[in-house]
Short mmCIF file of C-alpha atoms and ligand atoms in Angstrom, two decimals:
data_model
loop_
_atom_site.label_atom_id
_atom_site.label_comp_id
_atom_site.label_asym_id
_atom_site.label_seq_id
_atom_site.Cartn_x
_atom_site.Cartn_y
_atom_site.Cartn_z
CA UNK A 1 112.79 6.20 113.85
CA UNK A 2 114.10 7.08 110.49
CA UNK A 3 118.07 7.56 110.15
CA UNK A 4 120.86 9.56 108.34
CA UNK A 5 123.64 8.17 106.47
CA UNK A 6 126.66 10.65 106.93
CA UNK A 7 129.69 10.84 104.64
CA UNK A 8 132.76 12.82 105.76
CA UNK A 9 135.29 13.85 103.18
CA UNK A 10 139.05 13.84 103.44
CA UNK A 11 139.54 17.15 105.00
CA UNK A 12 136.96 16.31 107.67
CA UNK A 13 139.27 13.37 108.86
CA UNK A 14 142.51 14.64 108.12
CA UNK A 15 143.94 14.64 111.62
CA UNK A 16 142.83 13.67 115.23
CA UNK A 17 141.26 17.26 115.92
CA UNK A 18 139.04 16.77 112.75
CA UNK A 19 138.15 13.22 114.09
CA UNK A 20 136.72 14.81 117.14
CA UNK A 21 134.69 17.11 115.30
CA UNK A 22 133.33 14.34 113.38
CA UNK A 23 132.44 12.24 116.45
CA UNK A 24 130.88 15.15 117.97
CA UNK A 25 128.45 15.61 114.83
CA UNK A 26 127.62 11.83 114.77
CA UNK A 27 126.83 11.63 118.50
CA UNK A 28 124.57 14.72 118.63
CA UNK A 29 122.09 13.12 116.60
CA UNK A 30 121.17 9.64 117.13
CA UNK A 31 119.54 9.35 113.78
CA UNK A 32 123.39 9.15 112.13
CA UNK A 33 123.75 5.52 112.17
CA UNK A 34 125.61 4.72 109.08
CA UNK A 35 128.93 6.52 108.68
CA UNK A 36 130.91 6.47 105.46
CA UNK A 37 134.32 7.90 105.69
CA UNK A 38 136.97 9.01 102.95
CA UNK A 39 140.82 8.64 103.49
CA UNK A 40 142.67 11.20 105.49
CA UNK A 41 142.94 14.33 103.18
CA UNK A 42 145.13 17.64 103.40
CA UNK A 43 145.59 19.26 106.49
CA UNK A 44 147.06 22.56 105.08
CA UNK A 45 147.10 23.43 101.31
CA UNK A 46 150.46 21.68 100.20
CA UNK A 47 149.78 18.44 102.22
CA UNK A 48 149.49 15.42 100.49
CA UNK A 49 146.36 13.18 100.52
CA UNK A 50 146.78 9.67 101.93
CA UNK A 51 145.19 8.39 98.48
CA UNK A 52 147.75 10.12 96.48
CA UNK A 53 150.47 8.64 98.44
CA UNK A 54 149.13 5.25 98.20
CA UNK A 55 148.82 5.48 94.51
CA UNK A 56 152.40 6.20 94.65
CA UNK A 57 153.31 3.19 96.45
CA UNK A 58 151.36 1.23 93.83
CA UNK A 59 153.28 3.15 90.91
CA UNK A 60 156.51 2.32 92.53
CA UNK A 61 155.62 -1.28 93.73
CA UNK A 62 154.57 -1.75 90.05
CA UNK A 63 158.06 -0.97 88.76
CA UNK A 64 159.44 -3.11 91.30
CA UNK A 65 160.90 -0.22 93.49
CA UNK A 66 160.95 -0.15 97.20
CA UNK A 67 157.78 2.00 98.14
CA UNK A 68 158.66 2.05 102.07
CA UNK A 69 159.34 5.90 102.29
CA UNK A 70 155.90 6.99 101.13
CA UNK A 71 154.38 3.94 103.00
CA UNK A 72 156.04 4.72 106.17
CA UNK A 73 154.55 8.31 105.90
CA UNK A 74 151.12 6.84 105.58
CA UNK A 75 151.63 4.70 108.65
CA UNK A 76 152.73 7.66 110.51
CA UNK A 77 149.66 9.61 109.67
CA UNK A 78 147.29 6.82 110.94
CA UNK A 79 149.70 6.25 114.04
CA UNK A 80 149.51 9.87 114.84
CA UNK A 81 145.70 10.01 114.73
CA UNK A 82 145.56 6.74 116.76
CA UNK A 83 147.78 8.06 119.64
CA UNK A 84 146.44 11.49 119.68
CA UNK A 85 142.99 10.15 120.14
CA UNK A 86 144.04 7.31 122.48
CA UNK A 87 141.83 4.80 120.30
CA UNK A 88 142.68 1.23 121.36
CA UNK A 89 143.51 -0.16 117.98
CA UNK A 90 146.57 -1.28 116.20
CA UNK A 91 146.89 -1.32 112.42
CA UNK A 92 150.37 -2.97 112.41
CA UNK A 93 148.87 -6.15 110.84
CA UNK A 94 147.05 -4.44 108.34
CA UNK A 95 150.06 -2.47 107.29
CA UNK A 96 152.22 -5.61 106.76
CA UNK A 97 149.39 -7.24 104.79
CA UNK A 98 149.00 -4.14 102.49
CA UNK A 99 152.96 -3.99 101.88
CA UNK A 100 152.99 -7.82 101.31
CA UNK A 101 149.96 -7.53 98.76
CA UNK A 102 151.56 -4.70 97.01
CA UNK A 103 154.88 -6.49 96.66
CA UNK A 104 153.02 -9.67 95.24
CA UNK A 105 150.11 -7.96 92.99
CA UNK A 106 150.75 -4.51 92.98
CA UNK A 107 147.32 -3.27 92.13
CA UNK A 108 146.26 0.56 91.96
CA UNK A 109 142.71 -0.11 93.09
CA UNK A 110 143.81 -2.21 95.89
CA UNK A 111 146.38 0.50 97.05
CA UNK A 112 144.12 3.44 96.75
CA UNK A 113 141.19 1.72 98.48
CA UNK A 114 143.36 1.29 101.63
CA UNK A 115 143.07 4.97 102.50
CA UNK A 116 139.35 4.43 103.21
CA UNK A 117 139.86 1.09 104.82
CA UNK A 118 142.13 1.94 107.38
CA UNK A 119 140.36 5.18 108.14
CA UNK A 120 137.29 3.39 108.51
CA UNK A 121 138.82 1.03 110.97
CA UNK A 122 140.01 3.88 113.01
CA UNK A 123 136.87 5.94 112.97
CA UNK A 124 134.75 2.49 113.86
CA UNK A 125 137.05 2.11 116.99
CA UNK A 126 137.03 5.61 117.89
CA UNK A 127 132.99 5.82 117.79
CA UNK A 128 132.56 2.17 119.20
CA UNK A 129 130.55 1.50 115.80
CA UNK A 130 130.93 -1.75 113.87
CA UNK A 131 133.29 -1.65 110.93
CA UNK A 132 131.84 -3.14 107.69
CA UNK A 133 134.34 -3.76 104.90
CA UNK A 134 132.96 -2.27 101.62
CA UNK A 135 134.49 -5.02 99.75
CA UNK A 136 131.67 -7.25 101.35
CA UNK A 137 128.74 -4.88 100.08
CA UNK A 138 129.78 -2.60 97.22
CA UNK A 139 129.95 -4.98 94.17
CA UNK A 140 131.21 -4.26 90.56
CA UNK A 141 131.00 -6.52 87.62
CA UNK A 142 134.02 -7.73 85.68
CA UNK A 143 134.31 -4.35 83.68
CA UNK A 144 133.99 -2.15 86.92
CA UNK A 145 130.50 -0.96 86.65
CA UNK A 146 128.59 -0.85 89.76
CA UNK A 147 125.76 -3.59 90.28
CA UNK A 148 123.23 -1.47 92.09
CA UNK A 149 120.79 -4.21 92.74
CA UNK A 150 123.26 -6.77 93.97
CA UNK A 151 124.88 -4.02 96.15
CA UNK A 152 121.52 -2.72 97.39
CA UNK A 153 120.68 -6.31 98.58
CA UNK A 154 124.14 -7.09 99.98
CA UNK A 155 124.30 -3.78 102.15
CA UNK A 156 120.63 -4.57 103.47
CA UNK A 157 121.61 -8.03 104.59
CA UNK A 158 124.86 -6.78 106.24
CA UNK A 159 123.81 -3.81 107.83
CA UNK A 160 120.30 -3.29 108.61
CA UNK A 161 119.99 -5.16 111.83
CA UNK A 162 123.23 -3.45 113.15
CA UNK A 163 122.80 -0.61 115.67
CA UNK A 164 125.32 1.42 113.70
CA UNK A 165 128.09 0.73 111.35
CA UNK A 166 131.39 2.64 109.57
CA UNK A 167 131.39 1.47 105.97
CA UNK A 168 134.50 2.98 104.07
CA UNK A 169 133.90 4.94 100.94
CA UNK A 170 135.38 4.84 97.43
CA UNK A 171 135.85 0.84 97.05
CA UNK A 172 134.16 -2.31 96.70
CA UNK A 173 135.09 -5.82 94.84
CA UNK A 174 134.14 -7.31 91.39
CA UNK A 175 132.36 -10.40 91.24
CA UNK A 176 135.61 -11.99 90.72
CA UNK A 177 136.91 -10.71 93.87
CA UNK A 178 139.37 -8.09 93.25
CA UNK A 179 139.00 -4.74 94.95
CA UNK A 180 137.74 -1.96 92.80
CA UNK A 181 137.55 1.87 93.41
CA UNK A 182 135.17 4.64 92.07
CA UNK A 183 137.03 7.38 90.23
CA UNK A 184 138.34 10.10 92.36
CA UNK A 185 136.16 11.55 94.95
CA UNK A 186 134.14 8.50 94.80
CA UNK A 187 133.20 8.35 98.68
CA UNK A 188 130.30 10.47 97.90
CA UNK A 189 129.06 7.51 95.64
CA UNK A 190 129.41 5.09 98.33
CA UNK A 191 127.41 7.28 100.71
CA UNK A 192 124.59 7.77 97.98
CA UNK A 193 124.25 4.20 97.56
CA UNK A 194 124.21 3.24 101.39
CA UNK A 195 121.63 5.84 101.69
CA UNK A 196 119.62 4.13 98.98
CA UNK A 197 120.12 0.69 100.43
CA UNK A 198 119.06 1.64 104.14
CA UNK A 199 116.32 3.91 102.69
CA UNK A 200 117.83 6.92 104.82
CA UNK A 201 115.73 9.91 105.31
CA UNK A 202 118.40 12.12 104.30
CA UNK A 203 121.85 11.66 102.95
CA UNK A 204 124.38 14.17 104.77
CA UNK A 205 127.48 14.73 103.03
CA UNK A 206 129.97 16.69 105.31
CA UNK A 207 132.70 18.56 103.94
CA UNK A 208 134.82 21.90 104.29
CA UNK A 209 132.39 24.45 102.69
CA UNK A 210 128.80 25.23 103.91
CA UNK A 211 127.13 24.14 100.86
CA UNK A 212 126.96 25.31 97.28
CA UNK A 213 127.58 28.80 96.47
CA UNK A 214 125.49 30.82 94.26
CA UNK A 215 128.69 31.58 92.05
CA UNK A 216 132.40 31.19 92.20
CA UNK A 217 134.05 33.02 95.20
CA UNK A 218 136.99 33.67 92.94
CA UNK A 219 134.65 35.86 90.96
CA UNK A 220 132.22 37.40 93.35
CA UNK A 221 133.48 38.08 96.85
CA UNK A 222 131.48 35.97 99.44
CA UNK A 223 128.61 34.76 97.27
CA UNK A 224 125.49 33.85 99.38
CA UNK A 225 124.95 29.65 100.05
CA UNK A 226 122.32 28.23 98.09
CA UNK A 227 119.77 26.84 100.65
CA UNK A 228 117.81 24.37 98.48
CA UNK A 229 118.52 23.38 94.91
CA UNK A 230 116.92 20.65 92.65
CA UNK A 231 118.73 17.86 91.11
CA UNK A 232 118.01 19.23 87.97
CA UNK A 233 119.25 22.74 88.70
CA UNK A 234 122.47 21.06 90.12
CA UNK A 235 123.04 19.14 87.02
CA UNK A 236 122.94 22.46 85.04
CA UNK A 237 125.31 23.89 87.08
CA UNK A 238 127.61 21.06 87.46
CA UNK A 239 127.82 21.04 83.58
CA UNK A 240 129.40 24.59 83.80
CA UNK A 241 131.89 23.04 86.19
CA UNK A 242 130.57 24.04 89.58
CA UNK A 243 131.29 21.03 91.60
CA UNK A 244 131.39 20.02 95.13
CA UNK A 245 129.98 16.41 94.67
CA UNK A 246 130.90 13.32 92.74
CA UNK A 247 128.53 13.46 89.53
CA UNK A 248 127.64 9.68 90.19
CA UNK A 249 126.56 10.34 93.68
CA UNK A 250 123.31 11.88 92.42
CA UNK A 251 121.53 8.86 90.91
CA UNK A 252 121.38 6.35 93.79
CA UNK A 253 119.60 9.12 96.18
CA UNK A 254 117.74 10.95 93.33
CA UNK A 255 115.95 7.57 92.21
CA UNK A 256 114.96 6.87 95.85
CA UNK A 257 113.62 10.33 96.60
CA UNK A 258 116.33 10.94 99.39
CA UNK A 259 117.51 14.66 99.68
CA UNK A 260 121.26 15.23 100.13
CA UNK A 261 122.39 17.73 102.55
CA UNK A 262 125.73 19.27 102.02
CA UNK A 263 127.29 20.38 105.35
CA UNK A 264 130.46 21.90 106.83
CA UNK A 265 132.19 19.91 109.35
CA UNK A 266 134.08 22.91 110.57
CA UNK A 267 130.68 24.88 110.89
CA UNK A 268 128.13 22.14 111.88
CA UNK A 269 126.04 25.17 112.95
CA UNK A 270 125.32 25.90 109.24
CA UNK A 271 122.38 24.49 107.58
CA UNK A 272 124.36 23.88 104.53
CA UNK A 273 122.50 23.15 101.03
CA UNK A 274 119.82 20.85 100.51
CA UNK A 275 119.54 19.01 97.17
CA UNK A 276 116.06 17.99 96.62
CA UNK A 277 113.75 16.33 94.00
CA UNK A 278 111.80 18.74 91.53
CA UNK A 279 108.42 18.03 93.27
CA UNK A 280 109.81 19.19 96.61
CA UNK A 281 107.48 21.28 98.53
CA UNK A 282 109.52 24.62 98.90
CA UNK A 283 107.05 26.57 101.08
CA UNK A 284 109.37 26.81 104.03
CA UNK A 285 112.23 28.48 102.33
CA UNK A 286 113.42 31.70 103.98
CA UNK A 287 115.29 33.04 100.91
CA UNK A 288 113.60 32.83 97.61
CA UNK A 289 115.74 34.40 94.90
CA UNK A 290 114.37 34.37 91.33
CA UNK A 291 117.79 32.44 90.28
CA UNK A 292 119.41 29.52 92.14
CA UNK A 293 122.99 29.83 90.83
CA UNK A 294 125.25 31.43 88.08
CA UNK A 295 128.34 29.31 86.51
CA UNK A 296 130.42 30.08 83.56
CA UNK A 297 133.02 28.04 81.48
CA UNK A 298 135.67 29.06 79.00
CA UNK A 299 137.00 27.27 76.28
CA UNK A 300 134.34 27.38 73.43
CA UNK A 301 134.33 28.25 69.78
CA UNK A 302 131.43 29.01 67.60
CA UNK A 303 131.25 27.86 63.83
CA UNK A 304 129.21 30.64 62.21
CA UNK A 305 127.55 29.74 58.91
CA UNK A 306 125.57 32.01 56.52
CA UNK A 307 123.78 31.27 53.40
CA UNK A 308 120.92 33.00 51.76
CA UNK A 309 117.71 30.99 51.55
CA UNK A 310 119.14 28.45 54.40
CA UNK A 311 115.67 28.20 55.86
CA UNK A 312 114.36 26.53 52.65
CA UNK A 313 117.17 24.25 52.07
CA UNK A 314 115.96 20.82 52.95
CA UNK A 315 118.71 18.78 55.02
CA UNK A 316 121.16 21.91 55.64
CA UNK A 317 121.08 21.46 59.23
CA UNK A 318 121.52 17.57 58.70
CA UNK A 319 124.66 18.10 56.56
CA UNK A 320 126.27 20.61 58.88
CA UNK A 321 125.94 18.24 61.63
CA UNK A 322 127.18 15.25 59.70
CA UNK A 323 130.14 17.02 59.24
CA UNK A 324 130.57 17.27 62.77
CA UNK A 325 129.44 13.69 63.56
CA UNK A 326 132.07 12.33 61.03
CA UNK A 327 134.83 14.06 62.80
CA UNK A 328 133.79 12.61 66.04
CA UNK A 329 132.42 16.09 67.49
CA UNK A 330 129.62 16.93 69.76
CA UNK A 331 128.20 20.38 70.13
CA UNK A 332 126.85 22.32 73.17
CA UNK A 333 124.28 24.79 71.42
CA UNK A 334 123.00 25.49 67.92
CA UNK A 335 120.94 28.83 67.82
CA UNK A 336 119.91 29.71 64.24
CA UNK A 337 118.43 32.53 62.31
CA UNK A 338 116.61 32.58 58.76
CA UNK A 339 120.05 32.56 56.86
CA UNK A 340 122.46 31.78 59.94
CA UNK A 341 123.19 29.07 61.97
CA UNK A 342 125.89 28.94 64.70
CA UNK A 343 127.21 26.01 66.67
CA UNK A 344 128.96 26.28 69.87
CA UNK A 345 131.25 23.72 70.67
CA UNK A 346 134.32 22.51 73.00
CA UNK A 347 137.78 24.46 71.41
CA UNK A 348 139.86 21.78 72.56
CA UNK A 349 137.82 18.95 70.79
CA UNK A 350 137.49 21.03 67.70
CA UNK A 351 141.19 22.14 67.30
CA UNK A 352 142.70 18.87 66.00
CA UNK A 353 140.16 18.42 63.20
CA UNK A 354 139.24 22.17 62.56
CA UNK A 355 140.44 22.44 59.05
CA UNK A 356 138.75 19.10 57.99
CA UNK A 357 135.33 20.35 59.67
CA UNK A 358 135.60 23.43 57.71
CA UNK A 359 136.43 21.77 54.46
CA UNK A 360 133.66 19.15 54.68
CA UNK A 361 131.02 21.91 55.53
CA UNK A 362 132.09 23.92 52.79
CA UNK A 363 131.65 20.91 50.46
CA UNK A 364 128.45 19.64 51.85
CA UNK A 365 126.36 22.93 52.10
CA UNK A 366 128.57 25.45 49.89
CA UNK A 367 128.09 28.40 52.54
CA UNK A 368 128.33 32.09 51.68
CA UNK A 369 130.09 32.71 54.76
CA UNK A 370 131.95 30.44 57.01
CA UNK A 371 133.98 31.15 60.17
CA UNK A 372 135.03 30.15 63.39
CA UNK A 373 135.23 32.25 66.37
CA UNK A 374 137.39 31.37 69.31
CA UNK A 375 137.59 32.61 72.90
CA UNK A 376 133.97 31.95 73.58
CA UNK A 377 132.76 31.47 77.29
CA UNK A 378 129.41 30.31 78.04
CA UNK A 379 127.33 31.33 81.20
CA UNK A 380 124.42 29.52 82.61
CA UNK A 381 121.78 31.32 84.82
CA UNK A 382 119.80 28.62 86.41
CA UNK A 383 116.65 28.91 88.64
CA UNK A 384 113.46 26.82 88.91
CA UNK A 385 111.70 30.03 89.63
CA UNK A 386 112.41 31.54 86.33
CA UNK A 387 109.42 29.57 84.68
CA UNK A 388 107.08 31.62 86.81
CA UNK A 389 108.68 35.00 86.75
CA UNK A 390 108.34 37.43 84.09
CA UNK A 391 111.07 39.59 83.01
CA UNK A 392 113.90 37.54 84.32
CA UNK A 393 115.52 37.44 80.63
CA UNK A 394 115.01 41.32 80.21
CA UNK A 395 116.87 41.68 83.64
CA UNK A 396 119.74 39.53 82.61
CA UNK A 397 120.33 41.52 79.74
CA UNK A 398 119.88 44.93 81.18
CA UNK A 399 122.58 43.93 83.83
CA UNK A 400 124.94 42.95 80.40
CA UNK A 401 123.89 46.05 78.68
CA UNK A 402 124.81 48.28 81.39
CA UNK A 403 128.27 46.78 81.86
CA UNK A 404 128.69 46.98 77.69
CA UNK A 405 129.00 43.41 77.45
CA UNK A 406 128.46 42.13 74.08
CA UNK A 407 125.98 39.05 74.06
CA UNK A 408 127.10 36.48 71.27
CA UNK A 409 124.64 33.88 71.83
CA UNK A 410 121.28 33.23 73.80
CA UNK A 411 119.62 29.81 74.40
CA UNK A 412 116.98 29.29 76.76
CA UNK A 413 116.08 25.58 77.27
CA UNK A 414 112.40 24.56 76.80
CA UNK A 415 112.25 23.47 80.36
CA UNK A 416 112.85 27.63 81.34
CA UNK A 417 115.15 26.20 84.00
CA UNK A 418 118.25 28.04 82.64
CA UNK A 419 119.35 30.57 80.12
CA UNK A 420 122.68 29.91 78.39
CA UNK A 421 124.48 32.99 77.16
CA UNK A 422 127.64 33.12 75.08
CA UNK A 423 130.18 36.10 75.77
CA UNK A 424 133.76 36.84 75.17
CA UNK A 425 135.93 35.04 77.47
CA UNK A 426 137.29 38.32 78.94
CA UNK A 427 133.60 39.50 79.66
CA UNK A 428 132.82 36.36 81.69
CA UNK A 429 133.87 37.70 85.08
CA UNK A 430 132.20 40.71 84.86
CA UNK A 431 128.89 39.41 83.49
CA UNK A 432 128.82 36.99 86.41
CA UNK A 433 129.03 39.96 88.72
CA UNK A 434 126.73 41.95 87.04
CA UNK A 435 124.14 39.32 87.06
CA UNK A 436 124.80 38.40 90.68
CA UNK A 437 124.28 41.89 91.48
CA UNK A 438 120.81 42.38 89.69
CA UNK A 439 119.32 39.11 91.05
CA UNK A 440 121.04 38.59 94.43
CA UNK A 441 122.14 41.69 96.01
CA UNK A 442 119.35 43.74 94.85
CA UNK A 443 116.68 41.20 95.97
CA UNK A 444 117.94 41.22 99.43
N1 LIG B 501 139.94 9.27 98.79
C1 LIG B 501 139.52 9.14 97.61
C2 LIG B 501 140.06 10.34 96.73
O1 LIG B 501 140.99 11.11 97.13
C3 LIG B 501 138.11 9.16 97.61
C4 LIG B 501 137.48 10.21 98.34
O2 LIG B 501 137.92 10.93 98.98
O3 LIG B 501 136.19 10.28 98.01
O4 LIG B 501 139.76 10.63 95.51
#
């Protein structure tokens, strides 16, 4: 029998009621053997996550100030969950040990990791599963870089023969023995690593949404959920800021060919989104729109350069890019015409070196015209099916033309997986709505 690794985010474990839902989900499928919990998250919108309170404790401890106030709130949260669920466990010794450690050696990573550590203990006791401390199996080098091979080996040795286990997310230890965390949201990464190590048939990532949405719900009301997305498509959308999953959670499962299923703890009946490899067999899919997702991001500028006979001047592009390089700037897109070139880049990064870059470009290539246009938004229309569908680009631009939106830049990657369009920031939302209508509503 194959098995599944299931990771539950902070909101899925924020209180006793959420714990009950989680246990029901786990117990309803005997393949769900390895469980990776986050720390208790927010119960309501202005609630504070346990992880944030732990960072606060570390800060106070670091300045030699008494941290018992936030620490007591943390204790109460766990004790509340324990007593409401009637679990036979006491964390009192752990609380004391943590407080003593923080007084002696205040470390942010150690403090933050305790949210998952304690939650893992409670969840393991509640489920009757074995608790495996992530510090024993997730290993970093002394610079805090994950050692994947060592980790995979340690995980296998420790958990493969267990009938089931709870392994807290977010942290591990360095080869020197210090507790180390991933960046925020890092329990996703732990889940992915465990899935790789035990060769799970699927990595289920349980959260509070029913998967990735085709586009931002703040722009399009109630957008469809993406049923299946490939890792490459996900990367294109994530670049534009659409994110449900920690970026580093992709690699461990992708390299092992394990799909990720994003699921909703509050609506377990929803199928969620499947993230699959590019060579996945898509035959069974029920919805098959031409495009998979639409995402946009504001805050770009374009440097527009014009010079007669630019196309025949050797080294022109190189000199312009050298000016960017020497000012520490990377660029996003660079479409060019015969006598024109325009470079799109992040406005915030350009700002401090703006005048220097302009002066250097002027000096290097002596353009006829040089200007910077700010307030540009980039919009990505992403879809693996675009490659085999004719007329997609025509439809995108028809949608924009009907809304009288001016297209400032177009870039279609050679993979034909996405079309990137530059528009004015104030046209972005309308552009997204029009494209959504054109491809999703009208294909229903
Ligand atoms: N609890 C950690 C955070 O709030 C890690 C996680 O939830 O994945 O960032």
